[in-house]
Amino acid sequence: MQAEVPQAKGNTGLVGGAISAITAHIRDGELSPGDKLPSESVFARDLAVSRTVVREAFRSLAAMRLIEVSTGKRATVAKLDHTAISPLIEHGVSTEQISILQVYDVRRTIETRTATLAALHRTGAQSREIAALAETMQNSFLDPAAMMEADIGFHLAIARAAKNPIYPLIVGAFEGVTRQTWPVGWKSRSSESEQHHMLDIHSDLASAIAAGNPEQAAELMALHFDASVRALLAAGIS
Amino acid sequence: MQAEVPQAKGNTGLVGGAISAITAHIRDGELSPGDKLPSESVFARDLAVSRTVVREAFRSLAAMRLIEVSTGKRATVAKLDHTAISPLIEHGVSTEQISILQVYDVRRTIETRTATLAALHRTGAQSREIAALAETMQNSFLDPAAMMEADIGFHLAIARAAKNPIYPLIVGAFEGVTRQTWPVGWKSRSSESEQHHMLDIHSDLASAIAAGNPEQAAELMALHFDASVRALLAAGIS
DNA sequence: CGATCAAACCTATCATACAGGTTTGCATAT
DNA sequence: ATATGCAAACCTGTATGATAGGTTTGATCG
């Protein structure tokens, strides 16, 4: 029968109401990241519910990364955190609702744009950070784990340099999945020349961004993802 | 001093441990969306913690949309839901960590791609759905609220037609923000010809997708967003 | 064999209690 | 007057037990 869905999920019950009240408090109070929220007891009294209900609401908001909680201290409004969406994507992949290739299609789309924007907007310090990470990759030829971490940091640094906080959010969403699949792609680049070629693309990309060449940066990023997809396909990943 | 961060946030304390245990249960049990989880009491016994802790863990996972809970019934593994990320983006905007223009840059990037993929992969039913929504927009000239809902549905339908579940997730992330800013953009298209032009672009886009013309679909989507950004800028939105 | 209903199970919420971390302000010493 | 240090007040984390009300299941009865 599919009855009406009055207001999206999460608003049902006292906990949902508390969540709405707390988000309204943040919005209407025009609070900024770091600002403190009233204590659980205060909300419980104001909303006339038990502290249990408020606690579950706080936990929910903390899980969504809207607030931060910690022992003894009052909860604070959260700063955007690039790891916020990662659990959702990992869940999608682990339950086979999302394939690895689908992840790479989105990454290619998004990161071609971050490369463009990074070339346009990066600061000097960001150029150096990106170049340093590319170099760390080159120097980690015998330590794939270290190379992977540098690679992840490299892509995230480019997203940050795009000067739009949504991009790190999206790039970060795929971090968990990347940690699980990166070694597969690396191993499937069987010849040393293939492996060096991948490292060189990273270095060239760092240079294009440092040089402020958005077209070249975008093209290199696209090439990088095309090669990655080929490597994953070669490894039998679908 | 910034001590080491062993494993990203959320793993501290008993609740964090419970969350890990539950996600591990889903992953290791290779559960699929809809599958039932053990009850709170069972987890409480198995993990040797109180039901309070397990409940907070369940609530957290429900907030992240990894599971679904409802009264009386046992929790189930969640299907991906396009509204999952919306609260996070709304939070970013309401706390002034994200600007509207930044939202539109991401949307343009993502939706140019969804238009391309939709033109390539859409089914007949999806073509018809998209066309019907474009027509609803045309017919809602005197009812902006209805037009907005059709517009939101239109973009989401295209994302679904792209046959990659991550795209609806991202497009859906901006739904809440769009509801807040859409009227501004509409009103700022002052002349009737401007307004009709926007409606026509939607119809043309629907046709391009139905015709299986990815280049044209992508170009129309890009034009649409360029016009939207101009409208928002004209309205003084930054 | 099918309809009915009660028992068993499950989640939602509440009240209370206590342990341990944090903040604050007062008292004391310099 | 200022700085130091400590204790009280406050806050979160977790546990326990109780009750209300929704859901599932299986035995019973027609």
Short mmCIF file of C-alpha atoms in Angstrom, two decimals, chain A residues 9 15 26-27 31-33 55-56 59-60 63-66 68 77-81 84-85 87-89 91-92 94-95 97-98 102-103 105-106 109-110 113 117 163-167 169-170 174, chain B residues 9 15 26-27 31-33 55-56 59-60 63-66 68 77-81 84-85 87-89 91-92 94-95 97-98 102-103 105-106 109-110 113 117 163-167 169-170 174:
data_model
loop_
_atom_site.label_atom_id
_atom_site.label_comp_id
_atom_site.label_asym_id
_atom_site.label_seq_id
_atom_site.Cartn_x
_atom_site.Cartn_y
_atom_site.Cartn_z
CA LYS A 9 12.93 8.93 8.09
CA VAL A 15 14.62 10.51 19.39
CA ILE A 26 22.35 24.85 15.76
CA ARG A 27 20.69 26.45 12.76
CA LEU A 31 26.35 28.29 15.69
CA SER A 32 29.76 27.76 14.14
CA PRO A 33 32.08 24.76 14.26
CA ARG A 55 21.79 10.71 24.39
CA GLU A 56 20.60 8.62 21.46
CA ARG A 59 24.94 9.79 19.25
CA SER A 60 23.02 9.89 15.99
CA ALA A 63 27.50 9.47 13.75
CA MET A 64 26.37 11.81 10.97
CA ARG A 65 29.26 14.09 11.91
CA LEU A 66 27.10 17.08 12.69
CA GLU A 68 31.33 15.97 18.23
CA VAL A 77 29.29 21.73 16.49
CA ALA A 78 31.43 19.69 14.11
CA LYS A 79 33.76 20.93 11.40
CA LEU A 80 33.37 19.11 8.10
CA ASP A 81 35.45 15.99 8.15
CA ALA A 84 32.27 11.40 7.20
CA ILE A 85 30.89 9.50 4.23
CA PRO A 87 31.41 4.21 6.16
CA LEU A 88 28.41 4.58 3.89
CA ILE A 89 30.38 3.76 0.76
CA HIS A 91 28.75 -0.46 3.45
CA GLY A 92 27.53 -0.16 -0.12
CA SER A 94 30.51 -4.74 1.25
CA THR A 95 26.82 -5.43 0.66
CA GLN A 97 25.22 -2.56 -3.83
CA ILE A 98 28.20 -0.69 -5.28
CA GLN A 102 31.38 2.33 -10.17
CA VAL A 103 33.56 3.89 -7.49
CA ASP A 105 33.79 6.19 -12.48
CA VAL A 106 32.75 8.66 -9.80
CA THR A 109 34.53 12.42 -12.70
CA ILE A 110 35.21 14.23 -9.45
CA ARG A 113 37.55 18.45 -11.70
CA LEU A 117 40.50 23.52 -9.73
CA LYS A 163 39.14 25.24 -2.45
CA ASN A 164 35.72 23.67 -2.20
CA PRO A 165 35.17 21.64 0.95
CA ILE A 166 32.72 19.30 -0.76
CA TYR A 167 35.46 17.76 -2.87
CA LEU A 169 34.26 15.09 1.44
CA ILE A 170 33.62 13.08 -1.71
CA PHE A 174 36.27 6.47 -1.16
CA LYS B 9 36.93 8.41 15.49
CA VAL B 15 29.74 2.08 21.85
CA ILE B 26 27.33 -7.56 8.48
CA ARG B 27 30.53 -7.80 6.50
CA LEU B 31 24.53 -9.93 4.69
CA SER B 32 22.44 -8.25 2.02
CA PRO B 33 20.00 -5.35 2.27
CA ARG B 55 21.12 0.66 21.47
CA GLU B 56 23.38 3.66 21.01
CA ARG B 59 21.10 4.32 16.57
CA SER B 60 24.46 5.47 15.27
CA ALA B 63 21.89 7.54 11.48
CA MET B 64 24.65 6.61 9.04
CA ARG B 65 22.09 4.61 7.10
CA LEU B 66 23.90 1.32 7.40
CA GLU B 68 17.24 0.35 9.58
CA VAL B 77 20.70 -4.17 6.75
CA ALA B 78 19.90 -0.97 4.87
CA LYS B 79 19.58 -0.44 1.16
CA LEU B 80 21.43 2.62 -0.13
CA ASP B 81 19.20 5.63 0.26
CA ALA B 84 21.70 9.62 3.41
CA ILE B 85 24.16 12.46 2.92
CA PRO B 87 21.92 16.25 6.48
CA LEU B 88 25.68 16.55 6.29
CA ILE B 89 25.59 19.01 3.41
CA HIS B 91 24.90 21.21 8.14
CA GLY B 92 27.87 22.43 6.15
CA SER B 94 23.98 26.23 7.64
CA THR B 95 27.27 26.56 9.52
CA GLN B 97 31.41 25.92 5.88
CA ILE B 98 29.98 25.39 2.39
CA GLN B 102 30.38 25.50 -4.18
CA VAL B 103 27.36 23.22 -4.17
CA ASP B 105 30.15 23.56 -8.90
CA VAL B 106 29.95 20.01 -7.59
CA THR B 109 30.57 18.33 -12.33
CA ILE B 110 28.53 15.33 -11.23
CA ARG B 113 28.38 13.03 -16.03
CA LEU B 117 25.60 8.11 -18.57
CA LYS B 163 23.11 3.01 -13.49
CA ASN B 164 25.61 3.78 -10.78
CA PRO B 165 24.10 4.01 -7.30
CA ILE B 166 26.71 6.48 -6.12
CA TYR B 167 25.32 9.21 -8.36
CA LEU B 169 23.64 9.36 -3.43
CA ILE B 170 25.57 12.50 -4.38
CA PHE B 174 22.11 18.40 -2.33
#
